[in-house]
CSV table of C-alpha atoms in Angstrom, one decimal:
chain,number,residue,atom,x,y,z
E,842,MET,CA,11.2,32.1,33.8
E,843,ILE,CA,8.0,33.8,34.1
E,844,THR,CA,9.2,36.3,31.4
E,845,ARG,CA,11.2,33.8,29.0
E,846,SER,CA,7.8,31.5,28.7
E,847,ILE,CA,5.8,33.9,27.9
E,848,ASP,CA,8.6,35.0,24.9
E,849,TYR,CA,8.2,32.0,23.8
E,850,PHE,CA,4.5,32.0,23.4
E,851,ARG,CA,5.0,35.6,22.1
E,852,ARG,CA,7.4,33.9,19.0
E,853,TYR,CA,5.2,30.8,18.8
E,854,LEU,CA,1.9,32.9,18.0
E,855,ARG,CA,3.4,35.0,15.2
E,856,ARG,CA,5.5,31.2,13.9
E,857,ARG,CA,3.2,29.7,11.2
E,858,HIS,CA,1.2,27.5,12.2
E,859,VAL,CA,-0.2,26.7,9.4
E,860,ARG,CA,1.0,25.4,5.3
E,861,PRO,CA,-1.3,26.3,3.4
E,862,TRP,CA,1.1,23.9,0.3
E,863,ALA,CA,1.8,21.0,2.7
E,864,LEU,CA,-2.4,20.9,3.3
E,865,LEU,CA,-2.9,20.5,-0.5
E,866,PRO,CA,-2.4,17.7,-1.0
E,867,PRO,CA,-3.9,15.9,1.8
E,868,ILE,CA,-7.6,17.5,1.6
E,869,VAL,CA,-7.5,16.9,-2.3
E,870,VAL,CA,-7.2,13.5,-1.0
E,871,LEU,CA,-9.4,13.0,0.5
E,872,PHE,CA,-12.0,15.1,-0.8
E,873,ILE,CA,-11.5,12.6,-4.2
E,874,SER,CA,-11.6,9.7,-2.1
E,875,LEU,CA,-14.7,9.7,1.0
E,876,PRO,CA,-17.3,9.8,-2.5
E,877,LEU,CA,-15.9,7.3,-3.8
E,878,LEU,CA,-15.4,4.7,-0.8
E,879,ARG,CA,-17.1,1.1,-1.8
E,880,PRO,CA,-19.4,1.2,0.6
E,881,LEU,CA,-21.4,3.9,-0.5
E,882,ARG,CA,-20.5,3.1,-4.7
E,883,HIS,CA,-21.1,-0.9,-4.5
E,884,PRO,CA,-22.7,-1.7,-1.0
E,885,ASP,CA,-24.3,-5.4,-2.1
E,886,PRO,CA,-21.7,-7.4,-0.2
E,887,ARG,CA,-22.0,-10.5,-3.4
E,888,ALA,CA,-19.3,-8.0,-5.5
E,889,ILE,CA,-16.9,-7.3,-2.4
E,890,SER,CA,-13.9,-9.2,-3.1
E,891,ASP,CA,-12.7,-12.5,-1.4
E,892,ASP,CA,-9.5,-10.1,0.0
E,893,GLU,CA,-11.6,-7.1,1.9
E,894,LEU,CA,-14.3,-9.7,3.3
E,895,SER,CA,-11.3,-11.4,4.9
E,896,ARG,CA,-10.6,-9.1,6.4
E,897,LEU,CA,-14.1,-8.1,7.6
E,898,ALA,CA,-14.2,-11.6,8.7
E,899,THR,CA,-11.7,-11.7,11.4
E,900,VAL,CA,-11.7,-7.7,12.7
E,901,GLN,CA,-15.3,-9.3,13.5
E,902,ALA,CA,-14.0,-11.8,15.3
E,903,MET,CA,-10.7,-10.5,17.0
E,904,VAL,CA,-13.6,-7.7,18.9
E,905,GLU,CA,-16.9,-9.8,18.7
E,906,ARG,CA,-15.3,-12.6,19.3
E,907,HIS,CA,-12.5,-12.4,20.8
E,908,SER,CA,-10.7,-15.3,18.4
E,909,LEU,CA,-9.4,-15.3,15.1
E,910,ALA,CA,-12.2,-17.8,13.9
E,911,ILE,CA,-14.1,-16.0,11.7
E,912,GLU,CA,-16.8,-19.3,11.1
E,913,LYS,CA,-18.9,-17.5,13.2
E,914,THR,CA,-18.8,-14.5,11.8
E,915,ASN,CA,-20.8,-13.0,8.7
E,916,PHE,CA,-18.0,-13.5,6.4
E,917,ALA,CA,-17.7,-16.7,7.0
E,918,PHE,CA,-18.2,-18.7,4.8
E,919,ILE,CA,-16.0,-16.8,2.4
E,920,ARG,CA,-13.7,-18.3,-0.4
E,921,ALA,CA,-10.4,-16.4,1.2
E,922,LYS,CA,-10.2,-18.8,4.0
E,923,ILE,CA,-8.0,-22.0,5.1
E,924,GLU,CA,-8.8,-24.4,7.9
E,925,ARG,CA,-6.3,-25.3,11.2
E,926,GLY,CA,-7.1,-27.4,14.1
E,927,ARG,CA,-11.3,-27.7,13.0
E,928,HIS,CA,-11.7,-23.5,12.7
E,929,TRP,CA,-11.8,-21.9,10.0
E,930,TYR,CA,-9.2,-18.6,9.2
E,931,SER,CA,-8.4,-16.2,7.0
E,932,ASP,CA,-5.9,-16.5,5.3
E,933,GLN,CA,-4.5,-12.7,5.3
E,934,PRO,CA,-2.1,-11.7,7.3
E,935,PRO,CA,-4.2,-10.8,10.8
E,936,THR,CA,-1.9,-7.6,11.5
E,937,MET,CA,-3.6,-5.5,9.3
E,938,ALA,CA,-6.8,-6.6,11.1
E,939,ALA,CA,-5.3,-6.1,14.9
E,940,LEU,CA,-4.4,-2.7,13.5
E,941,LEU,CA,-8.8,-2.6,13.4
E,942,TYR,CA,-9.3,-4.1,16.1
E,943,GLY,CA,-9.3,-0.2,18.5
E,944,PRO,CA,-11.6,1.2,15.6
E,945,TYR,CA,-13.9,-0.7,14.8
E,946,TRP,CA,-14.1,-1.3,19.0
E,947,THR,CA,-15.2,2.2,19.8
E,948,ILE,CA,-16.8,1.4,16.4
E,949,ARG,CA,-19.3,-1.0,18.4
E,950,GLN,CA,-18.7,0.4,21.1
E,951,LEU,CA,-20.9,3.3,20.0
E,952,GLY,CA,-23.9,1.2,18.7
E,953,LEU,CA,-22.5,0.3,14.9
E,954,THR,CA,-22.2,-3.5,14.2
E,955,PHE,CA,-21.5,-5.8,11.0
E,956,ARG,CA,-25.3,-7.4,11.6
E,957,GLU,CA,-27.0,-3.9,12.0
E,958,ASN,CA,-25.2,-2.1,10.2
E,959,PRO,CA,-22.7,-3.0,8.1
E,960,ASP,CA,-21.8,-0.3,5.6
E,961,TRP,CA,-21.5,2.7,8.1
E,962,VAL,CA,-19.0,0.0,9.2
E,963,MET,CA,-17.1,0.2,5.9
E,964,TYR,CA,-17.1,3.0,5.4
E,965,LEU,CA,-15.7,4.2,8.4
E,966,LEU,CA,-13.1,1.0,9.1
E,967,THR,CA,-12.0,1.8,5.3
E,968,VAL,CA,-11.3,5.5,5.5
E,969,ILE,CA,-9.1,4.6,9.0
E,970,GLY,CA,-7.1,2.2,8.2
E,971,VAL,CA,-6.5,2.9,4.5
E,972,THR,CA,-8.2,6.7,3.0
E,973,LEU,CA,-6.7,8.4,5.5
E,974,PRO,CA,-3.0,6.6,5.4
E,975,VAL,CA,-3.8,7.0,2.0
E,976,ALA,CA,-3.8,11.0,2.3
E,977,ALA,CA,-1.3,10.8,5.5
E,978,ALA,CA,1.2,10.0,2.3
E,979,GLY,CA,0.6,12.9,0.6
E,980,GLY,CA,2.0,15.0,2.7
E,981,LEU,CA,4.8,13.0,3.8
E,982,VAL,CA,5.8,13.2,0.3
E,983,TYR,CA,6.3,17.3,0.3
E,984,ARG,CA,7.7,16.7,3.3
E,985,MET,CA,10.5,15.0,1.5
E,986,GLY,CA,10.3,17.1,-1.0
E,987,ARG,CA,13.3,18.9,1.0
E,988,LEU,CA,15.8,16.7,-0.7
E,989,PHE,CA,15.4,18.2,-4.1
E,990,GLU,CA,15.3,21.5,-2.9
E,991,LEU,CA,12.5,22.7,-4.8
E,992,PRO,CA,9.5,25.3,-4.3
E,993,ARG,CA,6.6,24.6,-1.7
E,994,PRO,CA,4.4,24.7,-5.0
E,995,TRP,CA,6.7,21.8,-6.8
E,996,ARG,CA,7.1,20.4,-3.6
E,997,ALA,CA,2.8,20.3,-4.3
E,998,ALA,CA,2.7,19.2,-7.5
E,999,LEU,CA,5.2,16.5,-6.4
E,1000,ALA,CA,3.3,14.8,-3.3
E,1001,LEU,CA,-0.2,14.4,-5.5
E,1002,ALA,CA,1.0,13.7,-8.4
E,1003,VAL,CA,2.7,10.6,-6.0
E,1004,VAL,CA,-1.0,10.0,-5.0
E,1005,LEU,CA,-3.2,10.3,-7.6
E,1006,ALA,CA,-0.9,9.0,-10.4
E,1007,THR,CA,0.1,5.4,-9.2
E,1008,GLY,CA,-2.5,4.0,-8.1
E,1009,LEU,CA,-1.9,4.6,-5.0
E,1010,ILE,CA,-5.3,6.8,-5.1
E,1011,SER,CA,-7.4,3.8,-6.6
E,1012,TYR,CA,-6.6,1.7,-3.4
E,1013,ALA,CA,-7.3,4.4,-0.7
E,1014,THR,CA,-11.1,4.0,-2.1
E,1015,VAL,CA,-11.5,0.3,-0.6
E,1016,LEU,CA,-9.7,-1.8,2.7
E,1017,ASN,CA,-7.0,-3.4,1.7
E,1018,ALA,CA,-3.5,-3.8,3.5
E,1019,HIS,CA,-1.9,-2.6,-0.3
E,1020,ALA,CA,-1.9,1.1,-0.1
E,1021,PRO,CA,-1.4,1.7,4.2
E,1022,ALA,CA,2.1,0.1,3.1
E,1023,ALA,CA,2.8,2.1,0.5
E,1024,ALA,CA,2.4,4.7,3.1
E,1025,LEU,CA,4.6,4.0,5.5
E,1026,VAL,CA,7.1,2.3,3.3
E,1027,LEU,CA,7.0,6.4,2.2
E,1028,ALA,CA,6.8,6.6,6.1
E,1029,SER,CA,9.8,4.9,6.6
E,1030,ALA,CA,12.0,6.8,3.5
E,1031,ALA,CA,10.6,10.2,5.1
E,1032,CYS,CA,12.6,9.1,8.3
E,1033,LEU,CA,16.0,8.7,6.6
E,1034,ILE,CA,16.1,10.8,4.0
E,1035,HIS,CA,14.9,13.3,7.4
E,1036,ILE,CA,18.1,11.9,9.3
E,1037,THR,CA,20.3,13.3,5.5
E,1038,ILE,CA,18.5,16.6,5.6
E,1039,ALA,CA,17.9,17.9,8.9
E,1040,ARG,CA,21.3,16.8,10.4
E,1041,ARG,CA,20.5,17.6,14.0
E,1042,GLY,CA,22.9,15.8,15.7
E,1043,PRO,CA,23.7,12.1,17.3
E,1044,TYR,CA,20.0,12.5,18.5
E,1045,GLY,CA,18.5,12.9,14.7
E,1046,ILE,CA,19.5,8.7,14.7
E,1047,LEU,CA,16.8,8.3,16.9
E,1048,TRP,CA,14.2,8.5,13.6
E,1049,ILE,CA,15.9,5.1,12.7
E,1050,ALA,CA,13.5,3.4,15.7
E,1051,VAL,CA,11.1,5.3,13.5
E,1052,ALA,CA,12.0,3.7,10.5
E,1053,GLY,CA,12.5,0.1,11.3
E,1054,PHE,CA,9.2,0.7,13.0
E,1055,CYS,CA,7.4,1.7,9.9
E,1056,ALA,CA,8.9,-0.7,7.6
E,1057,ALA,CA,8.7,-3.8,9.4
E,1058,LEU,CA,4.9,-2.5,9.5
E,1059,ALA,CA,4.7,-2.7,6.5
E,1060,ALA,CA,6.0,-5.9,5.5
E,1061,ALA,CA,3.2,-7.0,8.7
E,1062,ILE,CA,0.9,-5.9,6.9
E,1063,ASP,CA,1.9,-7.0,2.7
E,1064,PRO,CA,4.0,-9.0,2.4
E,1065,PRO,CA,6.2,-7.7,-0.2
E,1066,ALA,CA,6.7,-4.6,0.9
E,1067,GLY,CA,9.5,-6.8,3.2
E,1068,VAL,CA,12.3,-6.5,1.1
E,1069,PHE,CA,11.8,-3.0,1.5
E,1070,LEU,CA,12.9,-4.1,5.4
E,1071,LEU,CA,15.7,-5.6,4.6
E,1072,LEU,CA,16.8,-3.1,1.5
E,1073,PHE,CA,17.3,0.1,3.8
E,1074,ILE,CA,19.3,-1.6,6.0
E,1075,PRO,CA,22.5,-0.3,3.5
E,1076,VAL,CA,20.8,3.1,3.9
E,1077,VAL,CA,21.2,3.1,7.5
E,1078,LEU,CA,24.4,2.2,7.6
E,1079,ALA,CA,25.1,4.4,4.7
E,1080,LEU,CA,24.2,7.2,6.8
E,1081,ARG,CA,26.4,10.3,7.4
E,1082,VAL,CA,28.0,10.2,11.1
E,1083,PRO,CA,30.5,8.2,12.9
E,1084,VAL,CA,31.3,4.8,12.9
E,1085,ARG,CA,29.5,4.1,16.6
E,1086,LEU,CA,26.5,6.6,15.4
E,1087,ARG,CA,25.7,3.8,12.1
E,1088,ILE,CA,26.5,0.3,14.5
E,1089,ALA,CA,23.5,2.3,17.3
E,1090,GLY,CA,21.3,2.9,14.1
E,1091,LEU,CA,21.0,0.0,12.4
E,1092,LEU,CA,20.8,-1.5,16.4
E,1093,LEU,CA,18.0,1.9,16.6
E,1094,TYR,CA,16.5,0.1,13.4
E,1095,VAL,CA,16.1,-3.8,15.0
E,1096,LEU,CA,15.2,-2.4,17.4
E,1097,GLY,CA,11.7,-0.5,15.8
E,1098,ALA,CA,11.2,-3.0,13.8
E,1099,VAL,CA,11.3,-5.6,16.8
E,1100,GLY,CA,8.4,-4.6,17.8
E,1101,PRO,CA,5.3,-5.4,14.5
E,1102,LEU,CA,7.7,-8.7,13.4
E,1103,ALA,CA,6.2,-9.9,17.7
E,1104,LEU,CA,2.3,-8.8,16.8
E,1105,HIS,CA,2.4,-10.9,13.6
E,1106,THR,CA,4.5,-13.6,14.8
E,1107,ALA,CA,2.2,-13.6,17.5
E,1108,LEU,CA,-0.8,-13.6,15.3
E,1109,THR,CA,0.8,-15.5,12.9
E,1110,VAL,CA,2.5,-18.8,14.2
E,1111,PRO,CA,-0.6,-20.0,16.7
E,1112,VAL,CA,-2.8,-20.0,12.9
E,1113,THR,CA,-0.3,-21.6,9.9
E,1114,GLY,CA,2.8,-23.1,13.0
E,1115,ASP,CA,5.2,-20.6,11.3
E,1116,LEU,CA,5.5,-17.6,10.4
E,1117,ARG,CA,4.3,-17.7,7.2
E,1118,PRO,CA,-0.3,-15.9,6.2
E,1119,GLY,CA,-2.0,-18.6,4.9
E,1120,MET,CA,-2.0,-17.0,2.0
E,1121,PHE,CA,1.2,-19.0,1.5
E,1122,HIS,CA,0.0,-22.2,2.8
E,1123,PRO,CA,-1.5,-24.1,-0.2
E,1124,GLU,CA,-2.2,-27.2,1.7
E,1125,LEU,CA,-4.4,-25.9,3.9
E,1126,ARG,CA,-6.5,-23.7,0.9
E,1127,PHE,CA,-10.3,-23.6,1.6
E,1128,ILE,CA,-10.8,-23.4,-2.8
E,1129,ARG,CA,-7.8,-23.7,-4.4
E,1130,ASP,CA,-9.1,-21.2,-7.5
E,1131,GLU,CA,-8.4,-22.2,-11.0
E,1132,VAL,CA,-5.8,-20.4,-13.6
E,1133,PRO,CA,-8.8,-19.9,-17.0
E,1134,ALA,CA,-7.2,-21.2,-20.3
E,1135,ASP,CA,-7.7,-17.8,-23.0
E,1136,ASP,CA,-6.1,-15.6,-18.9
E,1137,PRO,CA,-3.4,-14.4,-21.0
E,1138,GLY,CA,-0.9,-14.2,-18.1
E,1139,ARG,CA,-1.9,-17.8,-16.8
E,1140,LEU,CA,1.6,-19.7,-16.2
E,1141,ILE,CA,0.9,-23.6,-17.8
E,1142,ASP,CA,0.5,-26.8,-16.1
E,1143,ASP,CA,2.1,-28.7,-14.1
E,1144,ASP,CA,3.2,-30.9,-17.8
E,1145,GLU,CA,6.3,-32.8,-16.5
E,1146,THR,CA,7.5,-33.3,-20.3
E,1147,ALA,CA,7.8,-29.8,-20.3
E,1148,SER,CA,10.3,-28.3,-21.3
E,1149,VAL,CA,12.6,-26.0,-19.3
E,1150,TRP,CA,13.1,-23.8,-22.3
E,1151,ARG,CA,8.8,-23.5,-21.8
E,1152,SER,CA,9.1,-22.5,-19.1
E,1153,VAL,CA,11.6,-19.6,-18.8
E,1154,GLY,CA,9.5,-18.2,-22.0
E,1155,HIS,CA,6.8,-17.5,-21.1
E,1156,SER,CA,7.9,-16.6,-17.3
E,1157,LEU,CA,9.3,-14.0,-19.1
E,1158,SER,CA,6.3,-13.5,-21.4
E,1159,ARG,CA,4.6,-12.5,-17.9
E,1160,LEU,CA,7.7,-10.2,-16.6
E,1161,ILE,CA,7.6,-8.4,-20.1
E,1162,GLY,CA,3.0,-8.6,-19.2
E,1163,ALA,CA,4.2,-7.0,-15.8
E,1164,PHE,CA,5.1,-3.3,-16.8
E,1165,ILE,CA,3.2,-4.0,-21.2
E,1166,GLY,CA,0.5,-5.9,-20.7
E,1167,GLY,CA,-3.2,-6.1,-19.0
E,1168,HIS,CA,-2.2,-5.2,-15.5
E,1169,GLY,CA,1.8,-3.3,-16.9
E,1170,LEU,CA,2.8,-1.0,-15.0
E,1171,PHE,CA,3.8,1.7,-18.3
E,1172,SER,CA,0.4,0.1,-20.0
E,1173,HIS,CA,-1.7,2.2,-16.6
E,1174,PHE,CA,1.4,4.9,-15.3
E,1175,PRO,CA,3.7,6.3,-17.7
E,1176,ILE,CA,4.5,8.2,-15.3
E,1177,LEU,CA,7.1,6.3,-13.4
E,1178,ILE,CA,9.2,6.5,-16.1
E,1179,VAL,CA,10.4,10.5,-15.0
E,1180,GLY,CA,10.4,8.3,-12.1
E,1181,ILE,CA,13.4,6.2,-13.3
E,1182,LEU,CA,14.7,8.9,-14.6
E,1183,GLY,CA,15.2,11.7,-11.8
E,1184,VAL,CA,16.6,7.9,-9.8
E,1185,SER,CA,19.3,7.9,-12.4
E,1186,MET,CA,19.9,11.4,-12.0
E,1187,VAL,CA,21.0,11.6,-8.3
E,1188,MET,CA,23.7,8.7,-9.2
E,1189,HIS,CA,25.0,11.7,-10.3
E,1190,ARG,CA,28.3,13.0,-8.5
E,1191,HIS,CA,26.9,15.7,-6.2
E,1192,TRP,CA,24.2,13.3,-4.5
E,1193,PRO,CA,25.2,12.1,-1.0
E,1194,ILE,CA,25.2,8.4,-1.2
E,1195,THR,CA,23.0,8.1,1.4
E,1196,THR,CA,20.7,9.5,-1.8
E,1197,LYS,CA,22.1,6.9,-4.1
E,1198,LEU,CA,21.1,4.5,-2.2
E,1199,LEU,CA,18.2,4.5,-0.8
E,1200,ALA,CA,17.9,5.7,-5.1
E,1201,SER,CA,18.9,2.1,-5.9
E,1202,VAL,CA,17.1,0.5,-2.7
E,1203,THR,CA,13.9,1.4,-4.7
E,1204,ILE,CA,14.6,-0.4,-8.1
E,1205,ALA,CA,16.1,-3.9,-7.1
E,1206,GLY,CA,13.3,-3.3,-4.1
E,1207,GLY,CA,10.2,-3.1,-7.3
E,1208,LEU,CA,12.2,-5.4,-9.7
E,1209,LEU,CA,12.4,-8.1,-6.4
E,1210,ILE,CA,8.6,-7.4,-5.7
E,1211,ILE,CA,7.7,-8.0,-10.1
E,1212,LEU,CA,10.2,-10.9,-10.8
E,1213,ALA,CA,8.4,-12.6,-7.3
E,1214,TYR,CA,5.5,-11.9,-9.1
E,1215,ALA,CA,6.3,-13.0,-12.5
E,1216,ILE,CA,8.2,-16.4,-11.2
E,1217,CYS,CA,5.2,-17.4,-9.0
E,1218,ARG,CA,2.0,-19.0,-9.8
E,1219,VAL,CA,-0.2,-16.4,-9.4
E,1220,ASP,CA,-3.8,-15.6,-11.2
E,1221,TRP,CA,-3.4,-12.5,-13.2
E,1222,ARG,CA,-7.4,-12.0,-11.8
E,1223,TYR,CA,-6.8,-11.1,-9.3
E,1224,ALA,CA,-4.0,-8.8,-9.8
E,1225,MET,CA,-7.2,-6.8,-9.4
E,1226,PHE,CA,-7.0,-2.2,-11.1
E,1227,GLY,CA,-3.6,-2.1,-12.5
E,1228,SER,CA,-1.5,-4.9,-10.0
E,1229,ARG,CA,-2.1,-4.4,-6.7
E,1230,TRP,CA,1.0,-6.7,-5.7
E,1231,PHE,CA,2.6,-3.7,-6.9
E,1232,ILE,CA,1.1,-0.5,-5.2
E,1233,VAL,CA,3.9,-1.0,-2.3
E,1234,PHE,CA,6.7,0.4,-4.3
E,1235,LEU,CA,4.9,2.5,-6.9
E,1236,PRO,CA,4.5,6.0,-5.1
E,1237,LEU,CA,8.4,5.4,-4.2
E,1238,THR,CA,9.1,5.1,-6.7
E,1239,LEU,CA,7.8,8.3,-8.5
E,1240,PHE,CA,9.1,10.7,-5.7
E,1241,TRP,CA,12.4,10.2,-7.1
E,1242,ALA,CA,10.6,12.5,-9.8
E,1243,GLY,CA,11.5,15.7,-8.4
E,1244,ALA,CA,15.5,14.9,-9.7
E,1245,TRP,CA,14.1,15.9,-13.1
E,1246,LEU,CA,11.9,18.6,-11.7
E,1247,ARG,CA,14.3,20.0,-10.6
E,1248,ARG,CA,16.2,20.8,-13.5
E,1249,SER,CA,15.4,22.1,-17.1
E,1250,HIS,CA,14.3,20.4,-19.5
E,1251,ARG,CA,12.8,21.7,-23.1
E,1252,PRO,CA,9.4,22.2,-24.2
E,1253,ALA,CA,9.4,19.5,-25.5
E,1254,SER,CA,9.7,17.3,-23.2
E,1255,TRP,CA,7.5,19.1,-21.2
E,1256,ILE,CA,4.9,18.9,-22.9
E,1257,VAL,CA,5.5,14.7,-22.7
E,1258,VAL,CA,5.6,14.2,-18.9
E,1259,ALA,CA,2.4,16.3,-19.3
E,1260,VAL,CA,1.2,13.7,-21.7
E,1261,PHE,CA,2.4,11.3,-18.9
E,1262,LEU,CA,0.6,12.5,-16.0
E,1263,ALA,CA,-3.0,13.4,-17.8
E,1264,PHE,CA,-2.4,10.0,-18.9
E,1265,SER,CA,-1.7,8.0,-15.6
E,1266,VAL,CA,-4.3,10.7,-13.9
E,1267,THR,CA,-6.7,9.2,-15.6
E,1268,VAL,CA,-6.1,6.3,-14.7
E,1269,SER,CA,-5.6,6.0,-11.5
E,1270,LEU,CA,-8.9,8.0,-10.6
E,1271,LEU,CA,-10.9,6.0,-13.5
E,1272,GLY,CA,-9.2,3.0,-11.3
E,1273,ALA,CA,-11.3,4.7,-7.9
E,1274,THR,CA,-14.1,3.4,-8.8
E,1275,GLY,CA,-14.2,0.4,-8.0
E,1276,PRO,CA,-10.5,-0.9,-8.3
E,1277,MET,CA,-11.3,-4.7,-6.8
E,1278,PRO,CA,-14.3,-6.1,-8.0
E,1279,ARG,CA,-15.2,-10.1,-6.8
E,1280,GLY,CA,-13.8,-11.2,-9.8
E,1281,GLY,CA,-11.3,-9.5,-10.7
E,1282,PHE,CA,-9.7,-8.2,-14.0
E,1283,SER,CA,-9.3,-11.1,-17.2
E,1284,HIS,CA,-7.4,-8.0,-19.3
E,1285,TYR,CA,-7.0,-4.4,-19.2
E,1286,THR,CA,-7.9,-3.5,-17.0
E,1287,VAL,CA,-8.3,-0.3,-18.1
E,1288,ALA,CA,-11.4,-1.1,-19.7
E,1289,GLY,CA,-13.0,-3.5,-18.5
E,1290,SER,CA,-13.2,-0.1,-15.5
E,1291,ILE,CA,-14.6,1.4,-18.2
E,1292,ARG,CA,-16.9,-1.4,-18.7
E,1293,ASN,CA,-17.4,-1.4,-14.9
E,1294,LEU,CA,-18.6,2.3,-15.1
E,1295,LEU,CA,-20.5,2.3,-17.7
E,1296,THR,CA,-22.7,-1.0,-17.5
E,1297,PRO,CA,-21.5,-2.0,-13.4
E,1298,PRO,CA,-21.4,-5.9,-13.4
E,1299,GLN,CA,-24.8,-7.3,-11.2
E,1300,PRO,CA,-23.9,-9.5,-8.1
E,1301,ASP,CA,-22.9,-13.2,-8.2
E,1302,SER,CA,-25.6,-14.7,-6.9
E,1303,ASP,CA,-22.9,-18.4,-6.2
E,1304,ALA,CA,-23.9,-20.7,-2.7
E,1305,LEU,CA,-20.9,-19.1,-2.0
E,1306,LEU,CA,-22.4,-15.7,-0.5
E,1307,ALA,CA,-26.1,-16.0,-1.2
E,1308,GLY,CA,-27.0,-17.7,2.9
E,1309,ARG,CA,-24.9,-15.9,5.3
E,1310,LEU,CA,-23.5,-12.9,3.0
E,1311,ALA,CA,-27.8,-11.6,1.2
E,1312,GLY,CA,-27.1,-8.6,2.8
E,1313,VAL,CA,-24.5,-8.9,5.6
E,1314,ASN,CA,-27.5,-8.1,8.0
E,1315,PRO,CA,-29.6,-10.8,9.7
E,1316,SER,CA,-31.2,-10.9,12.5
E,1317,PRO,CA,-28.6,-11.9,15.1
């Protein structure tokens, strides 16, 4: 027994424990993101978006007041709130705030609070809640790249492209739910890919429970991610294992999803009365924003005489704008075309059915989310940089570019892809300097980001924030 233990530790010490290529993507992401975090570049609370303020309000209320009601927090006078039972609540899903409960409780025990050290608290919460998950996403993509049998340098390059060329790095610098949700969707897909390529016997299907947990947690913090929670089910059922293990895998997937969904239910139902967060209850909203008349992506007015054809035409216009407009996917990240080409290559015969299904549901989920926002009444100003609502599926879409990389191409094709990649990375890094300004972006967001970078906008001194939030540092 002693001899075996000694031999084991000898073999352990001889193994390679640090893989430089695997560490490269997370290190690069942290190196870029940490100096650009919003609390460093834009500390004035009057310039913070309502989306971020509402999450901070819930975190403070949960830790300091042991309640979800935000009227006694430093962020009581934000607009992104709802009224219920003589109390004010954030209109955002509360699950992410619950996940940040532990970090803020620990930070508070160390003497840092929203009242006395707001910038430090917001910086640390952003690092823990957003930046680290985005950095971890780079490592996940490196691991997932084994599916394409790429050399390690190419896998590291693919991981960097997925994070730096899809807008994910842009939202790694501000507290939001979209970037961590995208990382969780990647984690869920990584578990399913691991089962496909590892083949470690019947116990390997236990990873399906982790996949269900990650997909459900992504849906709980960012509702559009719920599309992937449902679309990953056919992938589970298509695994190349006996039928009894497929059924067991489905049960494990559901079991893994129960925890996050139960947490979402326990936090949301007492506030809104159902499973829908406050953002889906316009009748409870504090302020109902009107779409500006000069917004090219706005919907038609509530005119009963408006024709059906006009409504359809307006929806089609918004749908086209979602691809090539001021908040369009391809007008910001043209490298996504390579990801779509990769999906088409995966459809060839030699790929396993699970891989084909996973690639298919990536495109299907993205299209469903785009269609939902094109049809619904949303103010495109608050899509922020690019479109924050699409971040959840963009990294997974570009991941399939690995199928394109494994094949030989003409020099002209490489040149075009290099130009697309350089443009997408430049745009993403530009967005990282301020992806969620308080007023949003009403036109092409790249031009708006350049303008904000060269001439930072003066904070809005409206009555909404001038009182309680004029510094988020009043004396208790």
